[in-house]
mmCIF file of C-alpha atoms in Angstrom:
data_model
loop_
_atom_site.group_PDB
_atom_site.id
_atom_site.type_symbol
_atom_site.label_atom_id
_atom_site.label_comp_id
_atom_site.label_asym_id
_atom_site.label_seq_id
_atom_site.Cartn_x
_atom_site.Cartn_y
_atom_site.Cartn_z
ATOM 1 C CA TYR A 1 115.507 79.498 113.647
ATOM 2 C CA PHE A 2 114.059 80.007 110.191
ATOM 3 C CA ILE A 3 113.895 77.308 107.551
ATOM 4 C CA GLY A 4 115.417 77.888 104.164
ATOM 5 C CA ILE A 5 114.009 76.684 100.879
ATOM 6 C CA ALA A 6 116.783 74.045 100.688
ATOM 7 C CA GLU A 7 115.276 72.425 103.795
ATOM 8 C CA PHE A 8 111.885 72.057 102.140
ATOM 9 C CA ILE A 9 111.822 68.232 102.339
ATOM 10 C CA ALA A 10 108.127 67.601 102.401
ATOM 11 C CA ASP A 11 105.039 65.607 103.289
ATOM 12 C CA ARG A 12 102.088 65.824 100.870
ATOM 13 C CA TYR A 13 98.688 67.050 102.083
ATOM 14 C CA SER A 14 95.332 67.367 100.371
ATOM 15 C CA THR A 15 92.397 69.648 100.942
ATOM 16 C CA GLY A 16 89.535 69.548 98.480
ATOM 17 C CA ASN A 17 90.981 69.667 94.970
ATOM 18 C CA VAL A 18 94.462 70.894 95.947
ATOM 19 C CA LEU A 19 97.508 68.757 96.794
ATOM 20 C CA PHE A 20 100.482 70.531 98.369
ATOM 21 C CA ASP A 21 103.746 69.860 100.175
ATOM 22 C CA LEU A 22 104.814 71.037 103.614
ATOM 23 C CA PRO A 23 108.175 70.710 105.363
ATOM 24 C CA LEU A 24 108.492 67.439 107.294
ATOM 25 C CA ASN A 25 108.238 69.136 110.692
ATOM 26 C CA TRP A 26 104.984 70.928 109.739
ATOM 27 C CA LYS A 27 101.928 68.984 110.899
ATOM 28 C CA GLU A 28 98.213 69.656 111.151
ATOM 29 C CA ASP A 29 97.220 71.585 114.276
ATOM 30 C CA THR A 30 94.152 69.515 115.142
ATOM 31 C CA ASP A 31 93.151 71.949 117.913
ATOM 32 C CA LEU A 32 92.509 74.685 115.319
ATOM 33 C CA SER A 33 91.495 72.660 112.251
ATOM 34 C CA ASP A 34 87.864 71.896 111.447
ATOM 35 C CA TYR A 35 85.761 70.501 108.605
ATOM 36 C CA GLU A 36 86.466 73.429 106.226
ATOM 37 C CA THR A 37 89.835 74.727 107.437
ATOM 38 C CA MET A 38 93.096 72.837 107.839
ATOM 39 C CA VAL A 39 95.699 74.598 110.004
ATOM 40 C CA PHE A 40 99.378 73.622 109.899
ATOM 41 C CA ALA A 41 102.299 74.678 112.076
ATOM 42 C CA PRO A 42 105.758 73.449 113.066
ATOM 43 C CA GLU A 43 105.176 70.240 115.074
ATOM 44 C CA GLY A 44 101.435 70.875 114.740
ATOM 45 C CA ASP A 45 101.500 73.561 117.460
ATOM 46 C CA THR A 46 100.513 77.059 116.335
ATOM 47 C CA GLU A 47 100.561 78.527 119.826
ATOM 48 C CA PHE A 48 104.108 77.346 120.620
ATOM 49 C CA SER A 49 105.581 78.089 117.177
ATOM 50 C CA GLY A 50 104.035 81.538 116.724
ATOM 51 C CA CYS A 51 103.232 80.818 113.082
ATOM 52 C CA MET A 52 100.774 78.917 110.933
ATOM 53 C CA ILE A 53 99.410 78.175 107.500
ATOM 54 C CA SER A 54 95.670 77.694 107.035
ATOM 55 C CA VAL A 55 93.851 76.353 104.001
ATOM 56 C CA TYR A 56 90.111 76.964 103.831
ATOM 57 C CA ASN A 57 87.866 75.683 101.057
ATOM 58 C CA GLU A 58 84.189 76.019 100.354
ATOM 59 C CA TYR A 59 82.166 74.640 97.459
ATOM 60 C CA MET A 60 80.460 77.319 95.355
ATOM 61 C CA SER A 61 79.350 75.599 92.136
ATOM 62 C CA TYR A 62 81.365 74.157 89.291
ATOM 63 C CA ASP A 63 80.959 77.192 87.025
ATOM 64 C CA GLU A 64 81.166 79.879 89.736
ATOM 65 C CA GLU A 65 84.320 81.865 90.514
ATOM 66 C CA LEU A 66 85.316 84.450 93.093
ATOM 67 C CA ASP A 67 85.228 88.066 91.947
ATOM 68 C CA LEU A 68 88.915 88.834 92.609
ATOM 69 C CA GLU A 69 88.593 92.460 91.488
ATOM 70 C CA ALA A 70 85.844 93.057 94.065
ATOM 71 C CA LEU A 71 87.954 91.424 96.805
ATOM 72 C CA VAL A 72 90.830 93.801 96.022
ATOM 73 C CA GLU A 73 88.690 96.919 95.560
ATOM 74 C CA GLU A 74 86.544 96.649 98.686
ATOM 75 C CA ASP A 75 88.087 97.816 101.930
ATOM 76 C CA GLY A 76 88.613 94.544 103.765
ATOM 77 C CA LYS A 77 90.526 96.218 106.582
ATOM 78 C CA THR A 78 87.395 96.493 108.762
ATOM 79 C CA ASP A 79 86.421 92.860 108.114
ATOM 80 C CA LEU A 80 89.970 91.773 108.966
ATOM 81 C CA GLU A 81 89.947 93.745 112.227
ATOM 82 C CA GLU A 82 86.641 92.171 113.231
ATOM 83 C CA GLY A 83 87.752 88.653 112.247
ATOM 84 C CA MET A 84 91.133 88.898 113.972
ATOM 85 C CA ASP A 85 89.838 90.954 116.929
ATOM 86 C CA ALA A 86 92.882 93.212 116.590
ATOM 87 C CA THR A 87 93.898 96.535 115.054
ATOM 88 C CA VAL A 88 95.150 96.362 111.464
ATOM 89 C CA THR A 89 98.273 98.541 111.231
ATOM 90 C CA GLU A 90 99.158 97.764 107.591
ATOM 91 C CA TYR A 91 96.919 96.589 104.739
ATOM 92 C CA ASN A 92 97.536 96.032 101.023
ATOM 93 C CA ALA A 93 95.416 94.218 98.430
ATOM 94 C CA GLU A 94 96.390 93.249 94.879
ATOM 95 C CA ILE A 95 95.796 90.624 92.212
ATOM 96 C CA VAL A 96 98.766 88.287 91.648
ATOM 97 C CA GLU A 97 99.570 85.198 89.615
ATOM 98 C CA THR A 98 100.341 81.975 91.512
ATOM 99 C CA GLY A 99 101.057 78.403 90.477
ATOM 100 C CA LEU A 100 97.349 77.751 91.125
ATOM 101 C CA GLY A 101 96.208 80.649 88.943
ATOM 102 C CA GLU A 102 95.195 84.226 89.541
ATOM 103 C CA ALA A 103 94.543 85.204 93.170
ATOM 104 C CA ALA A 104 93.577 88.182 95.287
ATOM 105 C CA LYS A 105 96.439 88.716 97.770
ATOM 106 C CA ILE A 106 95.884 90.567 101.042
ATOM 107 C CA SER A 107 99.012 91.493 103.039
ATOM 108 C CA TYR A 108 98.517 92.842 106.537
ATOM 109 C CA SER A 109 99.950 93.510 109.968
ATOM 110 C CA ILE A 110 97.841 93.349 113.121
ATOM 111 C CA GLN A 111 98.391 94.318 116.741
ATOM 112 C CA ASP A 112 96.546 94.006 120.017
ATOM 113 C CA ASP A 113 97.591 94.342 123.657
ATOM 114 C CA ASN A 114 99.331 90.952 123.665
ATOM 115 C CA TYR A 115 100.992 90.509 120.275
ATOM 116 C CA LYS A 116 101.929 91.791 116.834
ATOM 117 C CA ALA A 117 101.606 89.620 113.739
ATOM 118 C CA THR A 118 102.089 89.765 109.994
ATOM 119 C CA GLY A 119 99.996 87.812 107.527
ATOM 120 C CA GLU A 120 99.194 87.121 103.914
ATOM 121 C CA MET A 121 95.936 85.707 102.529
ATOM 122 C CA TYR A 122 95.354 84.456 99.005
ATOM 123 C CA PHE A 123 91.814 84.035 97.648
ATOM 124 C CA LEU A 124 91.445 81.673 94.652
ATOM 125 C CA SER A 125 88.761 79.819 92.685
ATOM 126 C CA ILE A 126 89.573 76.249 91.636
ATOM 127 C CA ASN A 127 87.072 73.868 89.997
ATOM 128 C CA GLY A 128 84.033 75.360 91.713
ATOM 129 C CA TYR A 129 85.688 75.758 95.124
ATOM 130 C CA ALA A 130 86.685 79.008 96.827
ATOM 131 C CA TYR A 131 90.050 78.732 98.594
ATOM 132 C CA THR A 132 91.675 80.987 101.157
ATOM 133 C CA ILE A 133 95.300 80.120 101.862
ATOM 134 C CA GLN A 134 96.836 82.133 104.683
ATOM 135 C CA ALA A 135 100.145 82.480 106.497
ATOM 136 C CA LEU A 136 100.437 84.239 109.855
ATOM 137 C CA MET A 137 103.566 84.960 111.902
ATOM 138 C CA THR A 138 103.985 86.633 115.298
ATOM 139 C CA GLU A 139 107.141 88.395 116.455
ATOM 140 C CA ASP A 140 108.142 85.256 118.396
ATOM 141 C CA ALA A 141 107.790 82.830 115.463
ATOM 142 C CA VAL A 142 110.220 79.909 115.368
ATOM 143 C CA GLU A 143 109.979 79.605 111.561
ATOM 144 C CA ASP A 144 109.028 81.749 108.593
ATOM 145 C CA PRO A 145 105.634 80.573 107.268
ATOM 146 C CA PHE A 146 105.909 82.830 104.205
ATOM 147 C CA ILE A 147 108.577 80.529 102.761
ATOM 148 C CA VAL A 148 106.167 77.626 103.262
ATOM 149 C CA LEU A 149 103.308 79.626 101.742
ATOM 150 C CA ASP A 150 105.437 80.456 98.680
ATOM 151 C CA GLY A 151 106.152 76.732 98.320
ATOM 152 C CA ILE A 152 102.450 75.876 98.442
ATOM 153 C CA LEU A 153 101.505 78.550 95.920
ATOM 154 C CA SER A 154 104.268 77.626 93.481
ATOM 155 C CA THR A 155 104.151 73.800 93.637
ATOM 156 C CA ALA A 156 100.590 72.824 94.571
ATOM 157 C CA ILE A 157 98.727 70.533 92.186
ATOM 158 C CA VAL A 158 95.037 70.752 91.306
ATOM 159 C CA ARG A 159 93.482 67.304 91.487
ATOM 160 C CA GLU A 160 91.632 66.270 88.333
ATOM 161 C CA TRP A 161 88.563 64.084 88.871
#
């Protein structure tokens, strides 16, 4: 079943300078998370749930920012195919406004012999850190991660030091 926004009772998570809420049943998938990337899924199980949210952050320097225009203008379809090891069947890039500021948004669909999936990635610069926040959903997903992603992008808080 898919969650609705009314069911968005949440736990608070933090990665780098960003604090965000996730639905209570969404937990960190420790099998896929590492030092730079936190992966979340229903019950913490991406493989079973067929969906996930990932939050990646990397320090650049305090006065450095991502070039969002370049991210949107360059053809990232090839990079996405190589990174996902699948064929990209749909690809769209644009600059959008989020609750965390301006972001480059990449929407895509991928397919290989075993599955089809739809995803969205947002690239942002926050206080010297580069962030990539992504949602991915296969055809067999038990929940809609794009609702969760919208919640993160509209309600996340930037930590002030």
